[in-house]
Structure formats: structure tokens, C-alpha cells
Coordinates of C-alpha atoms and ligand atoms in Angstrom, one line a residue:
M141 CA -14.5 -18.1 -7.8
R142 CA -11.6 -16.9 -9.9
F143 CA -8.6 -15.2 -8.3
A144 CA -5.2 -14.0 -9.2
K145 CA -2.1 -13.6 -7.0
G146 CA 0.3 -10.7 -7.5
H147 CA 3.0 -8.7 -5.7
G148 CA 4.8 -5.3 -5.8
T149 CA 8.3 -5.6 -4.3
E150 CA 7.0 -8.8 -2.5
N151 CA 4.1 -7.0 -0.8
D152 CA 1.7 -9.7 -2.0
F153 CA -2.0 -9.7 -2.6
V154 CA -4.9 -12.0 -3.5
I155 CA -6.8 -10.3 -6.4
L156 CA -10.5 -10.9 -6.6
P157 CA -12.3 -9.9 -9.8
D158 CA -15.8 -8.8 -8.7
P159 CA -16.8 -6.3 -11.5
E160 CA -20.5 -6.0 -10.5
G161 CA -19.9 -5.9 -6.7
E162 CA -21.6 -9.2 -5.9
L163 CA -19.1 -10.5 -3.4
Q164 CA -19.8 -10.3 0.3
L165 CA -16.3 -10.1 1.7
T166 CA -16.4 -10.7 5.4
K167 CA -13.4 -10.3 7.8
E168 CA -13.3 -14.0 8.2
T169 CA -13.2 -14.7 4.5
V170 CA -10.4 -12.1 4.0
R171 CA -8.4 -13.7 6.9
L172 CA -8.9 -17.2 5.4
L173 CA -7.9 -16.1 1.8
C174 CA -4.7 -14.4 3.2
D175 CA -3.8 -17.3 5.5
R176 CA -0.5 -18.7 4.1
R177 CA -1.3 -22.3 5.2
A178 CA -5.0 -22.7 5.1
G179 CA -5.6 -20.2 2.3
I180 CA -4.0 -18.7 -0.8
G181 CA -1.7 -16.4 1.2
G182 CA -1.2 -12.7 1.1
D183 CA -0.6 -9.4 3.0
G184 CA -3.9 -8.2 1.8
I185 CA -6.8 -8.5 -0.7
L186 CA -7.4 -6.3 -3.8
R187 CA -11.1 -6.6 -4.8
V188 CA -11.5 -5.4 -8.4
V189 CA -14.9 -3.7 -8.6
R190 CA -16.6 -1.2 -10.9
T191 CA -17.0 2.1 -9.1
R192 CA -20.6 2.4 -10.2
A193 CA -21.4 -1.0 -8.7
L194 CA -20.5 0.4 -5.2
G195 CA -23.0 3.3 -5.3
E196 CA -23.1 5.3 -2.1
T197 CA -21.3 2.7 0.0
L198 CA -18.1 4.4 -0.9
A199 CA -16.4 6.7 1.6
P200 CA -17.0 10.4 0.7
A201 CA -13.3 10.8 -0.2
A202 CA -13.7 8.2 -2.9
R203 CA -16.8 9.8 -4.4
T204 CA -14.9 12.1 -6.8
A205 CA -16.9 13.9 -9.5
E206 CA -14.9 12.1 -12.2
R207 CA -15.1 8.5 -10.9
P208 CA -12.5 6.1 -12.4
E209 CA -14.2 3.0 -13.9
W210 CA -12.4 0.7 -11.5
F211 CA -12.2 0.8 -7.7
M212 CA -9.5 -0.9 -5.6
D213 CA -11.3 -2.3 -2.5
Y214 CA -8.2 -3.0 -0.3
R215 CA -8.3 -5.1 2.8
N216 CA -5.5 -6.0 5.2
S217 CA -4.8 -9.7 6.0
D218 CA -6.6 -9.4 9.4
G219 CA -9.8 -8.3 7.6
S220 CA -9.5 -4.6 8.3
V221 CA -10.1 -1.9 5.7
A222 CA -7.4 0.6 4.8
E223 CA -7.7 3.9 2.9
M224 CA -4.8 3.3 0.6
C225 CA -2.1 0.8 -0.5
G226 CA 0.7 2.1 -2.7
N227 CA 2.0 -1.3 -3.8
G228 CA -1.6 -2.4 -4.2
V229 CA -2.4 0.4 -6.7
R230 CA 0.5 -0.7 -8.9
V231 CA -0.5 -4.4 -8.8
F232 CA -4.1 -3.4 -9.3
A233 CA -3.2 -1.3 -12.4
H234 CA -1.1 -4.1 -13.8
Y235 CA -3.9 -6.6 -13.3
L236 CA -6.5 -4.3 -15.1
R237 CA -4.2 -4.3 -18.1
H238 CA -3.4 -8.0 -17.9
A239 CA -7.1 -8.9 -17.7
G240 CA -7.9 -6.5 -20.6
L241 CA -10.1 -4.3 -18.4
V242 CA -8.4 -1.1 -19.4
E243 CA -6.4 0.0 -22.5
G244 CA -3.6 2.5 -22.6
D245 CA -0.8 3.3 -20.3
R246 CA -2.3 6.2 -18.4
F247 CA -5.5 5.8 -16.4
E248 CA -6.9 6.3 -12.9
V249 CA -7.7 3.8 -10.1
G250 CA -10.4 4.7 -7.5
T251 CA -9.4 4.2 -3.8
R252 CA -10.9 5.2 -0.5
D253 CA -8.3 8.0 -0.6
G254 CA -9.7 9.3 -3.9
A255 CA -8.6 8.7 -7.5
K256 CA -4.9 7.9 -8.2
G257 CA -3.4 8.5 -11.6
V258 CA -1.1 5.7 -12.8
V259 CA 1.4 5.6 -15.7
V260 CA 2.7 2.3 -17.1
E261 CA 6.4 3.0 -17.9
A262 CA 8.2 1.6 -21.0
D263 CA 10.1 -0.9 -18.8
G264 CA 6.8 -2.2 -17.2
D265 CA 7.3 -0.3 -13.9
I266 CA 4.2 1.6 -12.8
T267 CA 4.3 5.1 -11.4
V268 CA 1.4 6.1 -9.1
D269 CA 0.5 9.7 -8.3
M270 CA 0.1 9.3 -4.6
G271 CA -1.2 12.9 -4.1
R272 CA -0.5 15.0 -1.0
V273 CA 1.7 13.8 1.8
E274 CA 0.6 15.4 5.1
M275 CA 3.3 16.0 7.7
Q276 CA 1.5 16.0 11.1
G277 CA 4.3 16.5 13.6
T278 CA 6.2 13.9 15.6
S279 CA 5.3 11.0 17.7
S280 CA 6.9 8.0 19.4
A281 CA 6.4 4.2 19.6
K282 CA 7.7 1.3 21.5
L283 CA 9.0 -1.7 19.4
A284 CA 9.8 -5.0 21.0
R285 CA 13.3 -4.0 22.2
Q286 CA 13.5 -0.2 21.5
A287 CA 11.8 3.1 21.7
V288 CA 11.6 5.0 18.4
H289 CA 10.7 8.6 17.6
G290 CA 9.7 9.9 14.2
S291 CA 7.4 11.8 11.9
Q292 CA 3.7 11.3 11.9
I293 CA 2.6 11.4 8.3
S294 CA -0.6 10.8 6.4
V295 CA -0.3 9.3 2.9
G296 CA -4.1 8.8 2.9
N297 CA -3.4 6.2 5.6
P298 CA -1.5 6.8 8.9
H299 CA 2.3 6.3 9.3
L300 CA 5.0 6.9 11.9
A301 CA 8.3 7.0 10.0
C302 CA 11.3 6.7 12.3
E303 CA 15.0 7.2 11.4
V304 CA 17.1 4.7 13.4
Q305 CA 20.9 4.5 14.0
G306 CA 22.5 1.4 12.6
P307 CA 21.2 -1.2 10.2
V308 CA 17.5 -1.6 9.9
A309 CA 18.1 -5.4 9.9
D310 CA 18.9 -5.1 13.6
V311 CA 15.5 -3.7 14.5
D312 CA 13.2 -6.2 16.2
L313 CA 9.8 -6.0 14.5
S314 CA 8.5 -9.3 15.9
E315 CA 5.7 -7.6 18.0
P316 CA 3.1 -5.0 17.1
P317 CA 4.4 -1.5 17.9
E318 CA 2.9 0.3 20.9
L319 CA 1.7 3.6 19.6
D320 CA 0.4 6.8 21.2
A321 CA -3.3 6.1 20.9
E322 CA -4.2 9.8 21.0
A323 CA -1.9 10.6 18.0
F324 CA -3.1 7.4 16.2
P325 CA -6.7 6.6 17.1
E326 CA -7.0 4.4 14.1
G327 CA -3.6 2.7 14.5
A328 CA -0.7 3.2 12.2
N329 CA 2.0 1.6 10.0
V330 CA 5.4 2.0 11.5
E331 CA 8.5 2.4 9.3
V332 CA 12.2 2.3 10.5
Y333 CA 14.7 3.7 8.0
T334 CA 18.3 4.7 7.7
E335 CA 20.0 6.8 4.9
V336 CA 22.7 4.5 3.6
A337 CA 23.9 7.0 0.8
P338 CA 22.7 10.4 -0.3
G339 CA 19.1 9.9 -1.5
V340 CA 19.1 6.2 -0.7
L341 CA 17.1 4.7 2.2
E342 CA 16.9 1.3 3.6
M343 CA 13.5 0.6 5.3
R344 CA 11.5 -2.0 7.1
V345 CA 7.9 -1.7 8.1
Y346 CA 5.4 -3.1 10.5
E347 CA 2.0 -2.7 8.8
R348 CA -1.3 -2.0 10.6
G349 CA -3.5 -5.1 10.0
S350 CA -0.8 -7.2 8.3
G351 CA 2.3 -7.3 10.6
E352 CA 5.8 -7.0 9.2
T353 CA 5.7 -7.1 5.4
R354 CA 8.5 -7.1 2.8
S355 CA 7.4 -3.7 1.4
C356 CA 4.8 -1.0 1.9
G357 CA 4.3 1.6 -0.9
T358 CA 2.7 4.3 1.3
G359 CA 5.4 3.5 4.0
I360 CA 8.1 4.0 1.4
V361 CA 6.6 7.4 0.5
A362 CA 6.3 8.3 4.3
A363 CA 10.0 7.4 4.9
A364 CA 11.1 9.5 1.9
A365 CA 9.0 12.4 3.1
A366 CA 10.4 12.1 6.6
A367 CA 14.0 12.0 5.3
A368 CA 13.5 14.9 2.8
P369 CA 14.4 18.5 3.5
E370 CA 11.1 20.3 3.8
G371 CA 9.9 22.4 0.8
E372 CA 12.5 21.0 -1.7
E373 CA 12.0 18.8 -4.7
S374 CA 13.8 15.5 -4.2
T375 CA 14.1 11.9 -5.5
W376 CA 14.6 8.9 -3.2
R377 CA 15.5 5.3 -3.8
V378 CA 14.1 3.2 -1.0
R379 CA 15.3 -0.3 -0.5
V380 CA 13.0 -2.7 1.3
L381 CA 13.2 -6.5 2.0
G382 CA 11.4 -7.2 -1.3
G383 CA 13.2 -4.9 -3.7
E384 CA 13.4 -1.2 -4.4
C385 CA 11.0 1.7 -5.3
T386 CA 11.7 5.3 -6.3
V387 CA 9.8 8.3 -4.7
Y388 CA 9.6 11.7 -6.4
L389 CA 8.6 14.5 -4.0
D390 CA 7.6 18.0 -5.0
A391 CA 5.2 20.7 -4.0
S392 CA 2.2 18.8 -5.4
G393 CA 2.9 15.6 -3.4
A394 CA 4.6 12.3 -4.1
R395 CA 4.9 9.9 -7.0
L396 CA 5.9 6.3 -6.4
R397 CA 7.5 4.2 -9.0
G398 CA 8.2 0.4 -8.8
P399 CA 7.4 -3.0 -10.3
A400 CA 4.2 -5.0 -10.3
T401 CA 3.9 -8.7 -11.1
I402 CA 1.0 -11.3 -11.5
V403 CA 2.3 -14.7 -10.4
A404 CA -0.7 -17.0 -10.7
E405 CA -4.3 -17.2 -11.7
G406 CA -6.8 -19.9 -10.8
G407 CA -10.0 -20.9 -9.0
T408 CA -10.7 -21.1 -5.3
S409 CA -13.4 -22.9 -3.3
L410 CA -12.9 -20.6 -0.3
L411 CA -15.5 -18.1 -1.5
Ligands
LIG750 N1 1.0 -2.3 1.9 C1 0.3 -1.2 1.6 C2 -0.4 -0.5 2.8 C3 -1.6 -1.3 3.2 C4 -2.5 -0.7 4.2 C5 -1.9 -0.5 5.6 N2 -1.5 -1.8 6.2 C6 -2.8 0.2 6.5 O1 -3.6 -0.4 7.2 O2 -2.8 1.5 6.4 C7 1.1 -0.2 0.8 O3 1.8 -0.7 -0.1 O4 1.0 1.0 0.9

């Protein structure tokens, strides 16, 4: 089975080209592929499948009238399914062009959270129209050594974005956050951020289904939305362990701009 490996600000993915939807991807297989010692290694999997090959197995939200040709079937490294992955869409879009599966620098990618428009910028960065960001009030969580409070936000997938005092490097993210199960029945990704200059955030993230990662695109959008004054257009640079992305917020939602890289291609006997 052929695969590629890519990352967006070091949020890394195993990419599996499966145009006709023939692959039976079990939780165990996903875990093995993402294992950094016994497998290829990654924070998640991006299965590249033709939308028409998925038929009615798609979540209703992904069954848009105008279906994009390609669907990003995203899985976390623990084998769970997530609605959206912001860095994943950029890497997926880059892969489609790299593999000659799309032409042009504007197209759409299907996700469980619906179709996402992408633009390939002149410098190779990719901008994703992330759509609506839903502010859902506030909630709290317990990290290994501290209680945090923040904004409950949906970017297609669930987030708790918490502003912290002091450097984010000091926050202990070694254990899964304890969340309010009523607020987050499906779990959540937890971001800690601090504004280090006007319009500039530093952020770390503990991802649902993957643990601490070096970047999370939907988390970057959630942190920017939490930091932004409500109802105003704003632009945010968000620094994460693996690099930096830019978020543009306006009344229609959020756009996320950042890099995407393919680092390897090969064959695996794990499938
Ligand atoms: N890394 C992703 C988010 C992946 C899904 C997330 N772990 C979840 O379960 O919701 C991103 O770049 O957005």
C-alpha cells in the first residue's frame, strides 16, 4: 500500500491514497500506522477518497449538494474519528496538487464538517475557509497541575480555549485534561494561549485523540476567536511549537493560513 507523510506546522499525518474507498481502516490499523516506533508515525491519518465512493456512509453535514471531488477522511492517532482538522485540510490540499489529483489553486475539500474552500497562495502557503466559529459560552478544565477556564468553541470540532497568565511553556500538558462532561459529551481539544504582543498569540494544545501536538489548526482558530473582541474583524498571528499560522476573523467566520509540506512517499506493509 502506498502512503505519503506530511505536516502543517509539525502537526503530522500519514496520508493514504484510497480513491475508490476500498480500504477498511480499523481503529487498530490507524493506531499502528500512527505509532512512532512500530509504525510510520503521525498525529493522525488523512485518507484521500473520492466523495462519490463514500456514498451514504458520509455524515449528513458532509453531504453538501455540490460535493467536492475529494473527501478528507480524518482519524486521530488513537483511531477515533474527528469532524475537522485545520492543518489536515492544508496538507490534504497540498497532497492533491502534488499527486496531480487536482489542478488550479482554488478548490474545495470535503470534510465531515462540510466542504472547505482552499486557496494556494503564491508563496505556497494554503488558506482554508474554515467557515463559522461558534462561541458556546465558557467552561473549565483541570490540567495536570492547574485549573483553567476559557471559551467553549466549535470550529466544526469541540474546543476549550483558555487564556493563561505567564508563558505557555510553563503549562503542564503531560496528562489528558479533565473536562466538564456535560459541556463536552464528545470530549474536546484544549488550548492554552497568551497574547505576547497585540494580535500575536502563543499557544499550546492537548488534542482529543492525539495528546499534546505541535500544532492544531482548528485550535489556532479557536484561540484567535477567544482572544478577539466580539463582532470586530481582526487578524491574528498564532505561534505554536511547530511554527506559525495566521487567522483572519470576520462576520462570515474564519480563514486559516499556513504552510503544508510533504516529507516522504513510500510503501507500507502495515495495510
Ligand atoms: N490537528 C487538527 C485537529 C484534529 C482533530 C482533533 N484532535 C479532534 O479530535 O477534534 C487540526 O489541525 O485542527
